[in-house]
Amino acid sequence: MSRARRAALALLLAGGLGLVGCKESGLIAVPGTTTRVARPVSEKNTELELKIFTTADECAGSVKPDDVDLCLPHVDRRAGQVRLAIQFRLDSDPFPIPLTEENLRVVHKGRTVQDAPGMSVEIIPHDPVDSPQLYILVIDGSSSMSETGARGLSRMDRVKEALLTPGVKEAFFPSGGVRTGVVVLSFTSGEPEPVGGDLTVLTDARSYTKVVRDELRVQSGFTHLYEAVRYASGPLLQAPAVRDFIDVQQASPVIIALTDGFNNMASSDTCSTNAERLGRLLESLSTARREAEDIRKRPTVFTVGLGRPIRPLFELPKGRENTVQATDLCGRKHLDRRIDGDLEREGIDNASLTFIANRGGGFDFVKTDRDGLADAFRAAASQRYTWFEVRYQVDPHYLRRSFETRLRLTSFAESESSLRIHPSAWLDGPPGLRDADNRIVAQSYRHTATVLMPILGLLVALGFVGAVGFNTSRIVFGRSRRGSSPGKRG
Amino acid sequence: MNIFLVPYTRWRHLLMALWCGGAGLLAWFFVLSLSIIGGPKWPPEWDGPMLLGAIAAAVAGASILGEDNLYRRPLLKRLGRTALAMGIALGNTLLWYWVWTLLVPVLMPGEWQDDAGDASLVSLRYRLGALFMAGMSTGIAGAVVRKMNHAVSHVAGGVTSALAAGAAWHILGANFQGLTDLYLASASLGLVWGLLYGFITWPIPDDLYAGWIRVLSPTRYGRRIPIPATDASPKERFVGHFPRGLDLFLPVEDGVMEMHVSVAVDSKGRYSARGLSLQPTLVRRFLERIDLRYDARRPAPLETELNSGDRIVMGQGEHKAELEFLMLPREEL
């Protein structure tokens, strides 16, 4: 048998063995990378589908052509960064939502990235859309709001200034032509009351300015915060004026509750007294959100605290998000302290605000000045986005074999998906570079030329070193030119 | 690879290393391009065989093609031998890779089996055997095409270069000292593999060159004659002022005697100069002077081995002639 035939036989045999050794993968190759991904698995029976883009075709159908590269999965092992693109869908249609790092739990190989030291998550929203929304402002009108600060402005004045900043007005009434409305409520004891007397939906910036500037003022009484939130997320939405606006405009209700203290219903209330009440409110919120006929009409609750947080290091108790225990709410230090005249002078109940916002699908903010409040209002009225880049940073060590990434929406709605990613065991594409925002930007495949060409050039140059050295030495030692003849010398 | 661009210096041995290193690097580029443009087109299990097979084939083929280019063999023969080397290297690599890959999970202890069978795991531990096999295949390909000439050095060189390349890949890509870059690591795999294989297995042989003597002195400057015979038999060339029958004539005015010096080559291709005259005859090289003046008391003339670049000075003072001994491509004969 000739050598050529033997070589061909070996190739055939090797190919056959390869087929035996190769498992049925069904993986999707990611263009521009050496990575493959499995088909994403969306959890069944969730309210929204969390779509993880894996192919160029999917991306081309959902994002702008310029963004297709950003839409594909990418693993940069040098930087330790994984990038995925996601979209929330309802009945197969995109469902734009506002999303931040706090609302999405990223789990890498069974470990929550946000909880791990040295790891981080960044959400980059894309393709903003102005969707119809009804903003329900629930403002604390209790007497403590009349306390003045360093500039001689009362707390209520700071709130009004914040609400009337151009940025906040633009957020509530965007100029894109999308119909939005604002309902302004003020609360002390009992149910909140519409500012200005009648319950009306303000649909333009001028009437909104007039109501906030002229009608929003401090009243007297206790601070029935929980009752105000319960009312705004339940009975208020059934009021004819509000319901009509929501139905006609297909608007999503967004409740923004502001307070400067604690929920306080009687002078004898202590912090621990609020635990049971807060539990009932959270249950009520869950019911209101769960029973909304359409997820678009589900109320979202944001909370804004004006003042210093009394528990600045507070975090929601893990595994007990559905129940409120007095120690979770107050800590051991403030458990039996009275609110009226005691706790409320030290700060605001940021723990309650976090519990409420978490259950309400929104965020909580604690601010002390006008600009901070304005930022919080703007964030609560933020735009919704069609799709998001999820970039998370882990130690490159954890990217050295195939891994599963699980994404779960922690507020707003139930939504969860996972994706198994298989980077190559042997080689990678060009590593990314950090841009001005310190984000990793994947480099083009053309970057390979910047490695290949200089090295090949160096090899070629070194190949001539021998010839150059040989000829140079001959020149230096005078062997390449004729010397003078003896006759001429003589 | 052109013998006319490769002077007979020690640097010439690096040339095959550079040539094969470039081939290894291009193999990496080829596999990376196939993988990146449109995404990998094969299952993860084939990443290793594709990369190792491509590098092994490219390096083995480059070695044979480089040799054939230097010998200026017919084009079809060059291509045929190159293709054969590449085929043998690729086939062997794939064959042994899969044998290794299928065997390893079985042979490993239970707790290692998952890792050993994970096609996505970046680890030198479970790839060492694959690199060894691929290196061996590179060497076998070279040895077979060169008709088992220096077979052991080919196989040992192939294995050594592949393992060294694996070490470079591991250091750059294995989170060593916080550095993880499988992009440059995989490039270094091809480069180091080729560089070492070219350097170790096939140094450019002396039989590609022939010795010449060339006149440096002004009279007859540049005149040169080859030393070896065309049939590679031992040969001796004579220099003197005797006007007929000598190989190189130099005038008596330059202090050259009738038959002053001879340069010989033996059957093993070794060159030497013999002093045949009582007049001064000096072989000069860096930090060395050898007087070959004929000693009448000795039965045989003095002789010394010649290396490329040595100078032979005949006569002295104003009456002297100078020759240089050069190794030039045999093609010029």
Short mmCIF file of C-alpha atoms in Angstrom, two decimals, chain A residues 162-464:
data_model
loop_
_atom_site.label_atom_id
_atom_site.label_comp_id
_atom_site.label_asym_id
_atom_site.label_seq_id
_atom_site.Cartn_x
_atom_site.Cartn_y
_atom_site.Cartn_z
CA ALA A 162 -38.20 68.96 42.69
CA LEU A 163 -41.55 68.16 41.08
CA LEU A 164 -41.40 71.38 39.07
CA THR A 165 -37.89 70.99 37.69
CA PRO A 166 -37.92 70.85 33.88
CA GLY A 167 -36.39 67.36 33.89
CA VAL A 168 -39.16 65.92 36.03
CA LYS A 169 -41.88 67.66 34.02
CA GLU A 170 -40.33 66.33 30.81
CA ALA A 171 -40.27 62.85 32.32
CA PHE A 172 -43.94 63.04 33.31
CA PHE A 173 -45.02 64.66 30.04
CA PRO A 174 -42.58 63.51 27.35
CA SER A 175 -42.53 65.57 24.18
CA GLY A 176 -42.80 62.55 21.89
CA GLY A 177 -46.56 62.75 21.72
CA VAL A 178 -47.21 59.78 23.96
CA ARG A 179 -50.21 60.37 26.16
CA THR A 180 -49.33 60.37 29.85
CA GLY A 181 -51.21 61.62 32.89
CA VAL A 182 -50.48 62.59 36.45
CA VAL A 183 -52.70 62.28 39.50
CA VAL A 184 -51.48 64.18 42.55
CA LEU A 185 -52.61 62.92 45.95
CA SER A 186 -51.70 64.11 49.39
CA PHE A 187 -52.02 61.94 52.47
CA THR A 188 -52.00 62.32 56.23
CA SER A 189 -54.61 60.31 58.09
CA GLY A 190 -57.03 58.01 56.35
CA GLU A 191 -57.28 57.82 52.61
CA PRO A 192 -55.24 60.22 50.50
CA GLU A 193 -57.04 63.16 49.00
CA PRO A 194 -56.66 64.60 45.52
CA VAL A 195 -54.66 67.79 45.53
CA GLY A 196 -56.87 70.54 44.23
CA GLY A 197 -60.07 68.99 45.47
CA ASP A 198 -61.33 66.89 42.55
CA LEU A 199 -59.82 63.66 41.39
CA THR A 200 -58.62 64.57 37.95
CA VAL A 201 -55.93 63.23 35.68
CA LEU A 202 -53.59 66.04 34.68
CA THR A 203 -52.60 65.53 31.07
CA ASP A 204 -50.45 68.55 30.37
CA ALA A 205 -47.48 70.19 32.03
CA ARG A 206 -49.24 73.51 32.54
CA SER A 207 -52.12 72.18 34.68
CA TYR A 208 -49.66 69.92 36.49
CA THR A 209 -47.47 72.92 37.31
CA LYS A 210 -50.43 74.88 38.52
CA VAL A 211 -51.67 72.13 40.82
CA VAL A 212 -48.27 71.35 42.32
CA ARG A 213 -47.31 75.00 42.74
CA ASP A 214 -50.60 76.31 44.07
CA GLU A 215 -52.47 73.43 45.62
CA LEU A 216 -49.91 71.08 47.15
CA ARG A 217 -49.46 72.08 50.75
CA VAL A 218 -48.86 70.73 54.23
CA GLN A 219 -51.81 69.55 56.28
CA SER A 220 -51.96 68.22 59.78
CA GLY A 221 -52.31 64.71 61.11
CA PHE A 222 -50.49 61.42 61.32
CA THR A 223 -48.72 59.68 58.44
CA HIS A 224 -50.85 56.84 57.09
CA LEU A 225 -48.27 55.83 54.50
CA TYR A 226 -49.30 52.19 54.16
CA GLU A 227 -52.94 53.09 53.78
CA ALA A 228 -52.07 55.67 51.14
CA VAL A 229 -50.13 53.13 49.09
CA ARG A 230 -52.86 50.53 49.49
CA TYR A 231 -55.46 53.05 48.34
CA ALA A 232 -53.40 54.23 45.35
CA SER A 233 -52.73 50.70 44.18
CA GLY A 234 -56.29 49.49 44.66
CA PRO A 235 -59.43 51.59 45.06
CA LEU A 236 -57.99 54.60 43.26
CA LEU A 237 -57.47 52.59 40.10
CA GLN A 238 -61.18 51.80 40.10
CA ALA A 239 -62.18 55.46 40.33
CA PRO A 240 -63.93 56.41 37.05
CA ALA A 241 -61.56 59.18 36.05
CA VAL A 242 -58.51 57.03 36.62
CA ARG A 243 -59.96 53.85 35.18
CA ASP A 244 -61.11 55.64 32.05
CA PHE A 245 -57.68 57.11 31.46
CA ILE A 246 -56.03 53.74 31.93
CA ASP A 247 -58.48 51.99 29.66
CA VAL A 248 -58.54 54.56 26.92
CA GLN A 249 -54.83 55.22 26.82
CA GLN A 250 -53.78 51.65 27.66
CA ALA A 251 -51.64 53.33 30.31
CA SER A 252 -49.63 51.58 32.99
CA PRO A 253 -50.19 52.98 36.47
CA VAL A 254 -46.98 54.07 38.20
CA ILE A 255 -47.33 55.00 41.84
CA ILE A 256 -44.69 57.25 43.35
CA ALA A 257 -45.09 57.51 47.12
CA LEU A 258 -43.10 60.12 49.01
CA THR A 259 -42.72 60.41 52.77
CA ASP A 260 -40.40 62.06 55.23
CA GLY A 261 -40.86 59.67 58.12
CA PHE A 262 -42.59 56.51 59.29
CA ASN A 263 -46.01 55.06 58.85
CA ASN A 264 -47.60 56.42 62.03
CA MET A 265 -51.27 55.94 62.88
CA ALA A 266 -51.28 56.76 66.58
CA SER A 267 -49.00 58.48 69.05
CA SER A 268 -48.37 55.18 70.84
CA ASP A 269 -47.08 53.43 67.69
CA THR A 270 -43.70 51.84 67.90
CA CYS A 271 -41.63 50.58 65.04
CA SER A 272 -42.62 46.98 65.69
CA THR A 273 -46.29 47.94 65.51
CA ASN A 274 -45.79 48.59 61.80
CA ALA A 275 -44.59 45.09 61.00
CA GLU A 276 -48.03 43.54 60.87
CA ARG A 277 -49.49 46.54 59.03
CA LEU A 278 -46.70 46.41 56.47
CA GLY A 279 -47.33 42.71 56.02
CA ARG A 280 -50.95 43.42 55.22
CA LEU A 281 -49.98 46.15 52.77
CA LEU A 282 -47.56 43.87 50.97
CA GLU A 283 -50.22 41.22 50.72
CA SER A 284 -52.59 43.80 49.34
CA LEU A 285 -49.99 44.96 46.84
CA SER A 286 -49.35 41.41 45.71
CA THR A 287 -53.05 40.85 45.23
CA ALA A 288 -53.50 44.09 43.31
CA ARG A 289 -50.63 43.27 40.98
CA ARG A 290 -51.57 39.63 40.62
CA GLU A 291 -55.20 40.34 39.89
CA ALA A 292 -54.61 43.03 37.31
CA GLU A 293 -56.49 41.86 34.21
CA ASP A 294 -53.60 42.83 31.99
CA ILE A 295 -49.94 42.98 32.93
CA ARG A 296 -49.80 46.38 31.25
CA LYS A 297 -52.31 47.66 33.81
CA ARG A 298 -50.41 46.28 36.75
CA PRO A 299 -49.50 49.05 39.20
CA THR A 300 -45.83 49.62 39.83
CA VAL A 301 -44.84 51.27 43.09
CA PHE A 302 -41.81 53.46 43.60
CA THR A 303 -41.03 54.91 47.00
CA VAL A 304 -39.11 58.08 47.73
CA GLY A 305 -37.88 58.98 51.19
CA LEU A 306 -36.98 62.56 52.10
CA GLY A 307 -34.38 62.60 54.86
CA ARG A 308 -31.70 60.38 56.32
CA PRO A 309 -32.33 56.62 56.39
CA ILE A 310 -32.63 55.30 59.90
CA ARG A 311 -31.17 51.94 58.79
CA PRO A 312 -28.68 52.84 56.08
CA LEU A 313 -27.34 49.29 55.78
CA PHE A 314 -30.74 47.68 55.51
CA GLU A 315 -31.18 44.84 53.03
CA LEU A 316 -34.25 42.77 52.38
CA PRO A 317 -34.08 39.56 54.39
CA LYS A 318 -33.21 36.77 52.01
CA GLY A 319 -35.72 33.98 51.85
CA ARG A 320 -38.30 35.90 53.91
CA GLU A 321 -39.37 38.47 51.33
CA ASN A 322 -42.97 37.34 51.67
CA THR A 323 -43.28 37.94 55.40
CA VAL A 324 -42.42 40.92 57.53
CA GLN A 325 -41.01 40.32 60.97
CA ALA A 326 -40.56 43.17 63.40
CA THR A 327 -36.81 42.57 63.61
CA ASP A 328 -36.52 42.63 59.84
CA LEU A 329 -38.28 45.97 59.69
CA CYS A 330 -36.82 47.72 62.72
CA GLY A 331 -33.71 45.83 63.70
CA ARG A 332 -33.23 45.02 67.35
CA LYS A 333 -32.17 48.55 68.17
CA HIS A 334 -35.41 50.32 67.23
CA LEU A 335 -37.85 47.53 67.94
CA ASP A 336 -39.85 49.09 70.75
CA ARG A 337 -39.07 52.72 70.27
CA ARG A 338 -41.96 55.09 69.75
CA ILE A 339 -42.24 56.70 66.34
CA ASP A 340 -44.00 59.89 67.26
CA GLY A 341 -41.51 62.35 68.71
CA ASP A 342 -38.70 59.79 68.87
CA LEU A 343 -37.79 57.66 65.87
CA GLU A 344 -39.18 60.09 63.30
CA ARG A 345 -36.73 62.72 64.54
CA GLU A 346 -33.76 60.48 63.75
CA GLY A 347 -34.60 59.61 60.19
CA ILE A 348 -37.02 57.94 57.85
CA ASP A 349 -38.19 54.35 57.66
CA ASN A 350 -36.17 53.32 54.64
CA ALA A 351 -36.80 49.65 55.41
CA SER A 352 -40.53 50.03 54.81
CA LEU A 353 -39.86 51.91 51.59
CA THR A 354 -37.63 49.08 50.37
CA PHE A 355 -40.21 46.43 51.28
CA ILE A 356 -42.96 48.34 49.46
CA ALA A 357 -40.95 49.13 46.33
CA ASN A 358 -39.69 45.57 46.12
CA ARG A 359 -43.20 44.13 46.31
CA GLY A 360 -44.54 46.87 44.05
CA GLY A 361 -42.10 46.07 41.27
CA GLY A 362 -40.31 49.41 41.47
CA PHE A 363 -37.35 50.93 43.25
CA ASP A 364 -36.87 52.86 46.44
CA PHE A 365 -34.91 56.08 46.80
CA VAL A 366 -33.85 58.04 49.84
CA LYS A 367 -32.82 61.63 49.18
CA THR A 368 -32.20 64.73 51.21
CA ASP A 369 -32.18 67.62 48.74
CA ARG A 370 -34.13 68.97 45.84
CA ASP A 371 -31.84 67.64 43.14
CA GLY A 372 -31.81 64.19 44.68
CA LEU A 373 -35.57 64.14 44.80
CA ALA A 374 -35.78 65.29 41.20
CA ASP A 375 -33.45 62.47 40.18
CA ALA A 376 -35.63 59.99 42.02
CA PHE A 377 -38.81 61.26 40.35
CA ARG A 378 -37.14 61.14 36.95
CA ALA A 379 -35.92 57.61 37.58
CA ALA A 380 -39.40 56.51 38.64
CA ALA A 381 -40.82 58.02 35.45
CA SER A 382 -38.03 56.63 33.35
CA GLN A 383 -38.46 55.43 29.83
CA ARG A 384 -39.02 51.83 28.98
CA TYR A 385 -36.70 50.00 26.73
CA THR A 386 -37.22 47.36 24.09
CA TRP A 387 -34.13 45.30 24.79
CA PHE A 388 -31.17 45.27 27.12
CA GLU A 389 -27.55 44.30 27.16
CA VAL A 390 -26.68 42.38 30.28
CA ARG A 391 -22.98 42.51 30.97
CA TYR A 392 -21.58 40.80 33.97
CA GLN A 393 -18.10 40.59 35.26
CA VAL A 394 -16.66 37.51 36.90
CA ASP A 395 -13.16 36.26 37.49
CA PRO A 396 -11.82 34.79 34.23
CA HIS A 397 -11.25 31.59 36.17
CA TYR A 398 -15.00 30.94 36.06
CA LEU A 399 -15.09 31.13 32.27
CA ARG A 400 -12.69 28.27 31.67
CA ARG A 401 -15.35 25.71 30.86
CA SER A 402 -18.95 25.64 29.74
CA PHE A 403 -21.28 27.39 32.14
CA GLU A 404 -24.93 28.21 32.63
CA THR A 405 -26.16 31.75 33.07
CA ARG A 406 -29.58 32.22 34.60
CA LEU A 407 -31.43 35.53 34.46
CA ARG A 408 -34.42 36.24 36.66
CA LEU A 409 -36.52 39.37 36.88
CA THR A 410 -36.84 40.16 40.56
CA SER A 411 -39.58 42.75 40.34
CA PHE A 412 -42.31 43.99 38.03
CA ALA A 413 -43.25 40.50 36.83
CA GLU A 414 -42.15 36.90 36.89
CA SER A 415 -39.71 36.11 34.17
CA GLU A 416 -36.75 33.76 34.03
CA SER A 417 -34.50 32.14 31.44
CA SER A 418 -31.19 30.37 31.33
CA LEU A 419 -28.55 29.83 28.72
CA ARG A 420 -25.68 27.36 28.60
CA ILE A 421 -22.55 28.82 27.02
CA HIS A 422 -19.67 26.78 25.64
CA PRO A 423 -16.49 28.77 25.05
CA SER A 424 -13.74 27.06 23.10
CA ALA A 425 -11.24 25.05 25.11
CA TRP A 426 -8.41 26.01 22.78
CA LEU A 427 -8.68 29.45 21.29
CA ASP A 428 -10.44 32.78 21.53
CA GLY A 429 -11.09 35.65 19.20
CA PRO A 430 -9.48 39.04 19.74
CA PRO A 431 -10.07 40.27 23.31
CA GLY A 432 -12.13 43.42 23.81
CA LEU A 433 -10.94 46.91 24.61
CA ARG A 434 -12.26 49.27 27.25
CA ASP A 435 -14.05 52.31 25.88
CA ALA A 436 -14.45 55.74 27.47
CA ASP A 437 -17.21 54.36 29.72
CA ASN A 438 -14.88 51.58 30.87
CA ARG A 439 -17.04 49.07 29.05
CA ILE A 440 -15.52 46.22 27.13
CA VAL A 441 -16.02 46.65 23.40
CA ALA A 442 -15.44 43.54 21.32
CA GLN A 443 -12.75 43.96 18.72
CA SER A 444 -13.27 43.10 15.12
CA TYR A 445 -11.85 39.94 13.63
CA ARG A 446 -9.67 42.23 11.55
CA HIS A 447 -7.68 42.86 14.71
CA THR A 448 -6.12 39.48 14.08
CA ALA A 449 -4.07 41.14 11.35
CA THR A 450 -2.38 43.29 13.98
CA VAL A 451 -1.04 40.12 15.56
CA LEU A 452 -0.38 38.13 12.42
CA MET A 453 1.29 40.72 10.23
CA PRO A 454 3.88 42.05 12.70
CA ILE A 455 4.94 38.55 13.68
CA LEU A 456 5.16 37.39 10.07
CA GLY A 457 7.03 40.58 9.26
CA LEU A 458 9.44 39.93 12.09
CA LEU A 459 9.98 36.36 10.89
CA VAL A 460 10.72 37.58 7.37
CA ALA A 461 13.03 40.29 8.68
CA LEU A 462 14.88 37.77 10.83
CA GLY A 463 15.19 35.57 7.77
CA PHE A 464 17.29 38.26 6.13
#
